[in-house]
Tab-separated table of C-alpha atoms and ligand atoms in Angstrom:
chain	number	residue	atom	x	y	z
A	68	UNK	CA	19.654	21.565	-54.559
A	69	UNK	CA	15.929	22.113	-54.085
A	70	UNK	CA	15.422	21.326	-50.424
A	71	UNK	CA	11.651	21.620	-50.720
A	72	UNK	CA	11.545	18.655	-53.118
A	73	UNK	CA	13.387	16.293	-50.762
A	74	UNK	CA	10.665	16.644	-48.158
A	75	UNK	CA	8.906	13.792	-49.936
A	76	UNK	CA	11.654	11.470	-48.666
A	77	UNK	CA	10.416	11.934	-45.102
A	78	UNK	CA	7.231	10.109	-44.209
A	79	UNK	CA	6.530	12.154	-41.045
A	80	UNK	CA	6.447	15.395	-43.045
A	81	UNK	CA	3.569	14.119	-45.156
A	82	UNK	CA	1.427	13.753	-42.043
A	83	UNK	CA	1.093	17.514	-41.654
A	84	UNK	CA	3.200	17.795	-38.527
A	85	UNK	CA	5.790	20.524	-38.111
A	86	UNK	CA	8.811	18.704	-36.794
A	87	UNK	CA	11.158	21.103	-35.014
A	88	UNK	CA	12.813	18.690	-32.591
A	89	UNK	CA	15.752	17.732	-34.787
A	90	UNK	CA	18.368	18.219	-32.096
A	91	UNK	CA	16.710	15.338	-30.229
A	92	UNK	CA	16.627	13.122	-33.292
A	93	UNK	CA	16.324	13.731	-37.012
A	94	UNK	CA	13.861	12.064	-39.330
A	95	UNK	CA	15.081	9.180	-41.474
A	96	UNK	CA	14.670	9.507	-45.254
A	97	UNK	CA	13.121	6.741	-47.324
A	98	UNK	CA	16.371	5.789	-49.147
A	99	UNK	CA	18.042	5.121	-45.783
A	100	UNK	CA	15.047	3.136	-44.502
A	101	UNK	CA	15.041	1.124	-47.761
A	102	UNK	CA	18.775	0.493	-47.437
A	103	UNK	CA	18.357	-0.691	-43.852
A	104	UNK	CA	15.531	-3.010	-44.853
A	105	UNK	CA	17.609	-4.421	-47.697
A	106	UNK	CA	20.492	-5.171	-45.304
A	107	UNK	CA	18.117	-7.135	-43.089
A	108	UNK	CA	16.775	-8.952	-46.157
A	109	UNK	CA	19.916	-9.596	-48.187
A	110	UNK	CA	22.925	-9.219	-45.895
A	111	UNK	CA	21.760	-11.309	-42.983
A	112	UNK	CA	24.896	-13.249	-42.057
A	113	UNK	CA	27.289	-12.355	-39.265
A	114	UNK	CA	30.199	-10.363	-40.711
A	115	UNK	CA	33.712	-10.891	-39.321
A	116	UNK	CA	32.743	-14.385	-38.101
A	117	UNK	CA	31.803	-17.125	-40.573
A	118	UNK	CA	33.644	-17.759	-43.835
A	119	UNK	CA	30.695	-18.698	-46.029
A	120	UNK	CA	29.694	-16.534	-48.957
A	121	UNK	CA	26.803	-14.747	-47.232
A	122	UNK	CA	28.994	-13.759	-44.290
A	123	UNK	CA	31.731	-12.529	-46.610
A	124	UNK	CA	29.190	-10.477	-48.535
A	125	UNK	CA	28.037	-8.878	-45.254
A	126	UNK	CA	31.661	-8.323	-44.245
A	127	UNK	CA	32.399	-6.554	-47.537
A	128	UNK	CA	29.379	-4.302	-47.052
A	129	UNK	CA	30.428	-3.508	-43.483
A	130	UNK	CA	33.975	-2.710	-44.611
A	131	UNK	CA	32.513	-0.443	-47.285
A	132	UNK	CA	30.424	1.313	-44.605
A	133	UNK	CA	33.482	1.779	-42.398
A	134	UNK	CA	35.321	3.245	-45.372
A	135	UNK	CA	32.471	5.737	-45.975
A	136	UNK	CA	32.348	6.697	-42.284
A	137	UNK	CA	36.133	7.136	-42.140
A	138	UNK	CA	36.117	9.361	-45.233
A	139	UNK	CA	33.232	11.352	-43.838
A	140	UNK	CA	35.303	12.586	-40.875
A	141	UNK	CA	38.720	12.254	-42.560
A	142	UNK	CA	39.894	9.396	-40.339
A	143	UNK	CA	41.401	6.044	-41.255
A	144	UNK	CA	39.197	2.954	-41.197
A	145	UNK	CA	40.882	1.431	-38.176
A	146	UNK	CA	40.086	4.591	-36.201
A	147	UNK	CA	36.327	4.088	-36.672
A	148	UNK	CA	34.626	2.095	-33.918
A	149	UNK	CA	30.937	1.397	-34.475
A	150	UNK	CA	28.856	2.133	-31.392
A	151	UNK	CA	25.163	2.442	-30.578
A	152	UNK	CA	25.282	6.189	-29.980
A	153	UNK	CA	27.302	9.152	-28.681
A	154	UNK	CA	26.664	8.212	-25.063
A	155	UNK	CA	28.158	4.777	-25.563
A	156	UNK	CA	31.228	6.204	-27.306
A	157	UNK	CA	31.877	8.761	-24.556
A	158	UNK	CA	31.436	6.142	-21.830
A	159	UNK	CA	33.841	3.816	-23.647
A	160	UNK	CA	36.512	6.505	-23.492
A	161	UNK	CA	35.785	7.564	-19.907
A	162	UNK	CA	35.750	3.995	-18.619
A	163	UNK	CA	38.562	2.667	-20.770
A	164	UNK	CA	41.135	5.444	-20.911
A	165	UNK	CA	44.000	4.975	-18.522
A	166	UNK	CA	44.960	8.340	-17.025
A	167	UNK	CA	47.542	6.866	-14.676
A	168	UNK	CA	47.960	7.469	-10.957
A	169	UNK	CA	45.195	9.038	-8.859
A	170	UNK	CA	45.000	12.826	-8.868
A	171	UNK	CA	45.058	15.548	-11.494
A	172	UNK	CA	41.991	17.122	-13.047
A	173	UNK	CA	39.577	16.734	-15.942
A	174	UNK	CA	38.101	19.822	-17.599
A	175	UNK	CA	34.587	19.960	-19.073
A	176	UNK	CA	32.257	22.868	-19.861
A	177	UNK	CA	28.990	23.925	-18.261
A	178	UNK	CA	27.270	23.443	-21.618
A	179	UNK	CA	27.751	19.662	-21.655
A	180	UNK	CA	24.959	17.196	-22.260
A	181	UNK	CA	24.812	14.718	-19.366
A	182	UNK	CA	26.361	12.146	-21.705
A	183	UNK	CA	29.572	14.166	-21.741
A	184	UNK	CA	29.433	15.203	-18.102
A	185	UNK	CA	28.405	12.232	-15.998
A	186	UNK	CA	31.031	9.774	-17.358
A	187	UNK	CA	33.747	12.280	-16.406
A	188	UNK	CA	32.151	13.142	-13.073
A	189	UNK	CA	32.060	9.458	-12.200
A	190	UNK	CA	35.609	8.878	-13.435
A	191	UNK	CA	36.848	11.745	-11.246
A	192	UNK	CA	34.970	10.385	-8.255
A	193	UNK	CA	36.297	6.842	-8.763
A	194	UNK	CA	39.859	7.840	-9.580
A	195	UNK	CA	40.299	10.674	-7.081
A	196	UNK	CA	40.567	13.474	-9.614
A	197	UNK	CA	39.146	16.984	-9.661
A	198	UNK	CA	36.382	17.846	-12.130
A	199	UNK	CA	36.723	21.412	-13.361
A	200	UNK	CA	33.721	22.974	-15.074
A	201	UNK	CA	34.208	25.924	-17.407
A	202	UNK	CA	31.359	28.438	-17.081
A	203	UNK	CA	30.844	31.004	-19.825
A	204	UNK	CA	31.675	34.582	-18.886
A	205	UNK	CA	29.485	36.009	-21.610
A	206	UNK	CA	25.804	36.396	-20.829
A	207	UNK	CA	24.834	34.779	-24.150
A	208	UNK	CA	26.450	31.504	-23.042
A	209	UNK	CA	29.328	31.611	-25.536
A	210	UNK	CA	32.418	29.826	-24.228
A	211	UNK	CA	35.703	31.242	-25.476
A	212	UNK	CA	39.083	29.554	-25.688
A	213	UNK	CA	40.264	31.847	-22.868
A	214	UNK	CA	37.474	30.603	-20.590
A	215	UNK	CA	38.703	27.040	-21.157
A	216	UNK	CA	42.408	27.908	-21.009
A	217	UNK	CA	41.936	29.411	-17.535
A	218	UNK	CA	40.948	26.003	-16.182
A	219	UNK	CA	43.762	24.040	-17.811
A	220	UNK	CA	47.035	23.684	-15.914
A	221	UNK	CA	49.918	21.244	-15.532
A	222	UNK	CA	47.644	18.895	-13.546
A	223	UNK	CA	45.062	18.641	-16.331
A	224	UNK	CA	44.816	15.173	-17.859
A	225	UNK	CA	41.908	15.526	-20.240
A	226	UNK	CA	39.587	18.139	-21.728
A	227	UNK	CA	36.135	16.918	-22.801
A	228	UNK	CA	33.776	19.329	-24.498
A	229	UNK	CA	30.900	19.633	-26.855
A	230	UNK	CA	31.297	20.994	-30.370
A	231	UNK	CA	27.798	22.500	-30.350
A	232	UNK	CA	25.602	23.047	-27.291
A	233	UNK	CA	22.320	21.116	-27.461
A	234	UNK	CA	20.649	23.838	-25.367
A	235	UNK	CA	21.876	27.040	-27.012
A	236	UNK	CA	23.346	25.953	-30.346
A	237	UNK	CA	26.605	27.689	-29.396
A	238	UNK	CA	29.583	26.559	-31.468
A	239	UNK	CA	32.785	26.048	-29.492
A	240	UNK	CA	36.192	26.973	-30.962
A	241	UNK	CA	37.404	23.378	-31.152
A	242	UNK	CA	40.759	23.879	-32.860
A	243	UNK	CA	41.804	26.637	-30.443
A	244	UNK	CA	40.782	24.620	-27.398
A	245	UNK	CA	42.615	21.541	-28.705
A	246	UNK	CA	45.738	23.625	-29.280
A	247	UNK	CA	45.789	24.843	-25.659
A	248	UNK	CA	44.962	21.367	-24.342
A	249	UNK	CA	47.726	19.702	-26.346
A	250	UNK	CA	50.243	22.342	-25.249
A	251	UNK	CA	49.554	20.938	-21.782
A	252	UNK	CA	49.816	17.332	-23.015
A	253	UNK	CA	46.218	16.497	-22.201
A	254	UNK	CA	43.816	14.272	-24.071
A	255	UNK	CA	40.917	15.892	-25.917
A	256	UNK	CA	37.457	14.372	-26.298
A	257	UNK	CA	34.867	15.969	-28.569
A	258	UNK	CA	31.132	15.390	-28.326
A	259	UNK	CA	30.033	15.869	-31.943
A	260	UNK	CA	26.394	14.801	-31.470
A	261	UNK	CA	25.047	18.261	-32.350
A	262	UNK	CA	27.684	19.335	-34.859
A	263	UNK	CA	27.676	16.318	-37.161
A	264	UNK	CA	24.251	17.114	-38.708
A	265	UNK	CA	25.225	20.703	-39.495
A	266	UNK	CA	28.901	20.970	-40.389
A	267	UNK	CA	31.654	19.089	-42.140
A	268	UNK	CA	33.791	17.333	-39.554
A	269	UNK	CA	37.466	16.724	-40.179
A	270	UNK	CA	39.257	15.041	-37.301
A	271	UNK	CA	42.679	15.943	-38.708
A	272	UNK	CA	41.822	19.620	-38.830
A	273	UNK	CA	40.062	19.575	-35.460
A	274	UNK	CA	43.016	17.701	-33.964
A	275	UNK	CA	41.021	15.863	-31.287
A	276	UNK	CA	42.041	12.508	-29.818
A	277	UNK	CA	38.507	11.136	-29.484
A	278	UNK	CA	35.198	12.087	-31.087
A	279	UNK	CA	31.757	10.580	-30.605
A	280	UNK	CA	28.604	10.958	-32.682
A	281	UNK	CA	25.175	9.350	-33.144
A	282	UNK	CA	23.662	8.160	-36.426
A	283	UNK	CA	20.101	9.131	-35.472
A	284	UNK	CA	21.105	12.806	-35.273
A	285	UNK	CA	22.071	12.791	-38.966
A	286	UNK	CA	19.224	10.922	-40.656
A	287	UNK	CA	20.673	7.515	-39.785
A	288	UNK	CA	19.210	4.554	-37.920
A	289	UNK	CA	18.874	4.451	-34.144
A	290	UNK	CA	21.464	2.168	-32.567
A	291	UNK	CA	24.204	3.446	-34.860
A	292	UNK	CA	27.102	5.670	-33.952
A	293	UNK	CA	30.804	6.250	-34.319
A	294	UNK	CA	33.589	6.562	-31.817
A	295	UNK	CA	36.720	7.936	-33.430
A	296	UNK	CA	39.896	6.939	-31.596
A	297	UNK	CA	43.036	8.565	-32.938
A	298	UNK	CA	45.535	5.816	-33.779
A	299	UNK	CA	48.150	7.191	-31.368
A	300	UNK	CA	45.676	6.562	-28.510
A	301	UNK	CA	44.873	2.927	-29.328
A	302	UNK	CA	47.042	1.447	-26.616
A	303	UNK	CA	45.917	3.975	-23.987
A	304	UNK	CA	42.316	2.694	-24.040
A	305	UNK	CA	41.273	-0.589	-22.485
A	306	UNK	CA	38.145	-1.956	-24.215
A	307	UNK	CA	35.180	-1.726	-21.854
A	308	UNK	CA	33.718	-4.912	-23.308
A	309	UNK	CA	35.631	-8.070	-24.115
A	310	UNK	CA	34.285	-11.117	-25.896
A	311	UNK	CA	33.705	-12.545	-29.355
A	312	UNK	CA	35.370	-10.789	-32.230
A	313	UNK	CA	37.704	-8.635	-30.141
A	314	UNK	CA	40.569	-11.097	-29.703
A	315	UNK	CA	42.968	-13.127	-31.852
A	316	UNK	CA	44.074	-15.719	-29.319
A	317	UNK	CA	42.676	-17.156	-26.097
A	318	UNK	CA	44.375	-19.535	-23.686
A	319	UNK	CA	43.179	-20.742	-20.292
A	320	UNK	CA	44.993	-17.936	-18.505
A	321	UNK	CA	45.237	-15.060	-20.945
A	322	UNK	CA	44.135	-13.647	-24.269
A	323	UNK	CA	45.464	-11.355	-26.971
A	324	UNK	CA	43.440	-8.478	-28.368
A	325	UNK	CA	42.729	-8.135	-32.072
A	326	UNK	CA	43.927	-4.977	-33.783
A	327	UNK	CA	41.624	-1.919	-33.668
A	328	UNK	CA	38.845	-1.392	-34.458
A	329	UNK	CA	37.881	-5.054	-33.729
A	330	UNK	CA	39.532	-4.715	-30.318
A	331	UNK	CA	36.812	-2.212	-29.402
A	332	UNK	CA	33.886	-4.021	-31.032
A	333	UNK	CA	33.288	-7.115	-28.886
A	334	UNK	CA	30.108	-9.028	-29.671
A	335	UNK	CA	28.001	-8.815	-32.804
A	336	UNK	CA	27.655	-5.134	-33.523
A	337	UNK	CA	24.508	-3.554	-34.967
A	338	UNK	CA	25.991	-4.159	-38.393
A	339	UNK	CA	22.876	-3.542	-40.517
A	340	UNK	CA	22.499	-0.195	-38.729
A	341	UNK	CA	26.193	0.574	-39.252
A	342	UNK	CA	25.778	-0.153	-42.985
A	343	UNK	CA	22.730	2.127	-43.174
A	344	UNK	CA	24.558	4.841	-41.222
A	345	UNK	CA	26.943	5.028	-44.167
A	346	UNK	CA	23.935	5.518	-46.480
A	347	UNK	CA	22.682	8.338	-44.239
A	348	UNK	CA	26.081	10.047	-44.362
A	349	UNK	CA	26.078	9.772	-48.165
A	350	UNK	CA	22.537	11.143	-48.312
A	351	UNK	CA	23.421	14.194	-46.203
A	352	UNK	CA	26.714	14.686	-48.070
A	353	UNK	CA	24.784	14.811	-51.336
A	354	UNK	CA	22.678	17.636	-49.972
A	355	UNK	CA	25.960	19.293	-49.035
A	356	UNK	CA	27.030	21.067	-45.874
A	357	UNK	CA	27.185	24.434	-47.631
A	358	UNK	CA	23.493	24.084	-48.510
A	359	UNK	CA	22.660	22.886	-45.012
A	360	UNK	CA	24.528	25.797	-43.427
A	361	UNK	CA	22.903	28.459	-45.560
A	362	UNK	CA	19.463	26.924	-44.977
A	363	UNK	CA	20.168	26.756	-41.208
A	364	UNK	CA	21.136	30.430	-41.213
A	365	UNK	CA	18.072	31.449	-43.202
A	366	UNK	CA	15.686	29.711	-40.794
A	367	UNK	CA	17.367	30.757	-37.565
A	368	UNK	CA	17.561	34.399	-38.700
A	369	UNK	CA	13.890	34.300	-39.594
A	370	UNK	CA	13.060	32.750	-36.217
A	371	UNK	CA	14.944	35.509	-34.382
A	372	UNK	CA	13.347	38.167	-36.560
A	373	UNK	CA	9.784	36.921	-36.014
A	374	UNK	CA	10.032	35.733	-32.422
A	375	UNK	CA	12.802	37.959	-31.010
A	376	UNK	CA	10.649	41.045	-30.407
A	377	UNK	CA	7.642	39.357	-28.859
A	378	UNK	CA	7.056	40.926	-25.435
A	379	UNK	CA	6.930	38.465	-22.552
A	380	UNK	CA	9.361	36.099	-24.207
A	381	UNK	CA	13.025	35.630	-23.436
A	382	UNK	CA	15.498	34.129	-25.903
A	383	UNK	CA	18.696	32.524	-24.606
A	384	UNK	CA	22.008	32.053	-26.337
A	385	UNK	CA	23.978	33.910	-28.986
A	386	UNK	CA	22.860	35.667	-32.147
A	387	UNK	CA	22.121	33.583	-35.264
A	388	UNK	CA	25.657	34.200	-36.553
A	389	UNK	CA	27.235	32.325	-33.664
A	390	UNK	CA	25.128	29.197	-33.507
A	391	UNK	CA	23.421	26.401	-35.402
A	392	UNK	CA	19.714	26.414	-36.207
A	393	UNK	CA	18.543	26.200	-32.635
A	394	UNK	CA	16.346	28.602	-30.661
A	395	UNK	CA	16.045	28.399	-26.868
A	396	UNK	CA	13.403	30.484	-25.130
A	397	UNK	CA	10.862	30.816	-22.361
A	398	UNK	CA	7.549	32.618	-22.167
A	399	UNK	CA	7.228	34.550	-18.915
A	400	UNK	CA	4.984	32.856	-16.407
A	401	UNK	CA	4.551	29.648	-18.405
A	402	UNK	CA	6.246	26.348	-17.757
A	403	UNK	CA	8.330	25.282	-20.791
A	404	UNK	CA	6.554	21.923	-20.951
A	405	UNK	CA	3.192	23.704	-20.998
A	406	UNK	CA	4.363	25.790	-23.972
A	407	UNK	CA	5.565	22.667	-25.801
A	408	UNK	CA	2.255	20.930	-25.171
A	409	UNK	CA	0.235	23.880	-26.461
A	410	UNK	CA	2.386	24.139	-29.603
A	411	UNK	CA	1.768	20.462	-30.235
A	412	UNK	CA	-1.935	20.319	-29.444
A	413	UNK	CA	-2.979	23.541	-31.185
A	414	UNK	CA	-0.712	23.555	-34.235
A	415	UNK	CA	1.029	20.190	-34.501
A	416	UNK	CA	4.388	21.840	-33.842
A	417	UNK	CA	6.815	19.469	-32.167
A	418	UNK	CA	9.550	21.000	-30.028
A	419	UNK	CA	11.507	19.921	-26.964
A	420	UNK	CA	11.132	21.351	-23.461
A	421	UNK	CA	12.678	20.946	-20.028
A	422	UNK	CA	16.319	20.447	-19.116
A	423	UNK	CA	17.334	18.690	-22.356
A	424	UNK	CA	19.723	16.398	-20.440
A	425	UNK	CA	21.894	19.410	-19.656
A	426	UNK	CA	20.877	20.551	-16.180
A	427	UNK	CA	24.096	22.389	-15.402
A	428	UNK	CA	23.438	24.547	-18.446
A	429	UNK	CA	19.695	25.140	-17.932
A	430	UNK	CA	19.858	25.602	-14.156
A	431	UNK	CA	23.293	27.099	-13.518
A	432	UNK	CA	24.112	28.944	-16.749
A	433	UNK	CA	20.606	30.100	-17.671
A	434	UNK	CA	19.084	30.079	-14.179
A	435	UNK	CA	15.936	28.324	-15.402
A	436	UNK	CA	14.709	25.834	-12.759
A	437	UNK	CA	12.186	24.248	-15.146
A	438	UNK	CA	14.386	24.391	-18.211
A	439	UNK	CA	13.541	25.968	-21.540
A	440	UNK	CA	11.690	25.447	-24.825
A	441	UNK	CA	13.939	24.410	-27.722
A	442	UNK	CA	13.173	24.739	-31.422
A	443	UNK	CA	15.669	22.965	-33.668
A	444	UNK	CA	15.370	22.824	-37.447
A	445	UNK	CA	17.051	20.790	-40.162
A	446	UNK	CA	17.337	21.032	-43.941
A	447	UNK	CA	13.787	19.756	-44.563
A	448	UNK	CA	12.117	22.487	-42.492
A	449	UNK	CA	10.704	25.530	-44.253
A	450	UNK	CA	10.263	29.256	-43.729
A	451	UNK	CA	6.504	28.636	-43.701
A	452	UNK	CA	6.906	26.325	-40.714
A	453	UNK	CA	8.929	28.915	-38.812
A	454	UNK	CA	6.291	31.559	-39.598
A	455	UNK	CA	3.563	29.277	-38.281
A	456	UNK	CA	5.634	28.680	-35.146
A	457	UNK	CA	6.014	32.431	-34.617
A	458	UNK	CA	2.278	33.032	-35.134
A	459	UNK	CA	1.398	30.323	-32.636
A	460	UNK	CA	3.849	31.678	-30.057
A	461	UNK	CA	2.366	35.170	-30.503
A	462	UNK	CA	-1.086	33.725	-29.963
A	463	UNK	CA	0.031	31.938	-26.788
A	464	UNK	CA	1.585	35.132	-25.425
A	465	UNK	CA	-1.473	37.234	-26.349
A	466	UNK	CA	-3.950	34.864	-24.772
A	467	UNK	CA	-2.078	33.450	-21.798
A	468	UNK	CA	0.455	35.973	-20.571
A	469	UNK	CA	-1.022	38.539	-18.196
B	68	PLP	C1	25.423	17.359	-27.287
B	68	PLP	C2	24.884	15.976	-27.089
B	68	PLP	N1	25.696	15.023	-26.631
B	68	PLP	C3	25.299	13.759	-26.455
B	68	PLP	C4	24.013	13.394	-26.738
B	68	PLP	C5	23.598	11.980	-26.518
B	68	PLP	O1	23.242	11.395	-27.724
B	68	PLP	P1	22.674	9.921	-27.734
B	68	PLP	O2	21.422	9.948	-26.905
B	68	PLP	O3	22.417	9.633	-29.161
B	68	PLP	O4	23.708	9.053	-27.124
B	68	PLP	C6	23.112	14.350	-27.205
B	68	PLP	C7	21.710	13.999	-27.478
B	68	PLP	O5	20.838	14.814	-27.506
B	68	PLP	C8	23.565	15.676	-27.392
B	68	PLP	O6	22.743	16.625	-27.838
């Protein structure tokens, strides 16, 4: 597929900006925006509620979307809970999962986004459990299965970890970690926010019990996301929200839950967004993860090649072979936010700076009190854009670093 030609689908790219902040949120292509608009125009009746024709039409479309989402990660439809984003999905698990009596420990990694750290930190605090944080032994921030295995013991109840670090792009060995965790009978929770845009996810192969992702990270609408709950875990999770649509029977003293996924979807969900999320997943699938991966590799190798040798600049994280298309760096003596502002104001290059909602990683793993600069590309970025980024960084270093 000619990736250059699909740039026309993205309005922001026609404005001359160089958008390299895709790990924060991706751009939404016109076909997905059109689909979303059409759902608001032609499918505007509450699905799973009324029995009139319009509501049934919306319900059919929503069921179709759930089917697409389930296929996309190789789950069954009842295992797909529509959420607003990854954060909501992870909080639903942390707040709803019954881990039994007080005590025991929960294992996370030092690379976690706050969305996959704070819910567990709070759960440990509330439930009297120990939070164990796995720090990488390698200086490039790679976390191995042995690093994680060292923290897991007979007292471990759950292991929550990211698939891909949003700071370094590091890819964690999910299947190996899940194997060790399950040997110790613990639950496994995967934060797939940064992996879903770049690699084919298969929950059966990965073997995790829970997985959360956000639609806006993969060309979908904001306010759309998926929480995968493995069917064997359904009765271990109490829904955080109760209300309309999540029950089958209510009396004055008690109520009976509906079957999943409705049990976990109380209230009117963002159904137009959920429908358009399915369109986004189809759009990205058509491009193909093999194409996305090889494009990712091409751009990240080029970035390392052009930026890696610049004096006065430090790159963090592993080599291009061991990560997604993400480059974390600092320029000596300059605040990361200053660098991001100069890139934007002088060349229209948009990148992220600071702690990236992962302070344990930026401060404790990388030792950077003000965080880092992050460049993150997607399939619509070009080699020309990376070259312009490198030229601008060189210029900043030449003119501002003493
Ligand atoms: C690894 C990771 N987890 C979780 C999140 C939270 O995603 P959201 O803000 O869509 O809930 C992000 C967002 O950047 C992320 O990168």
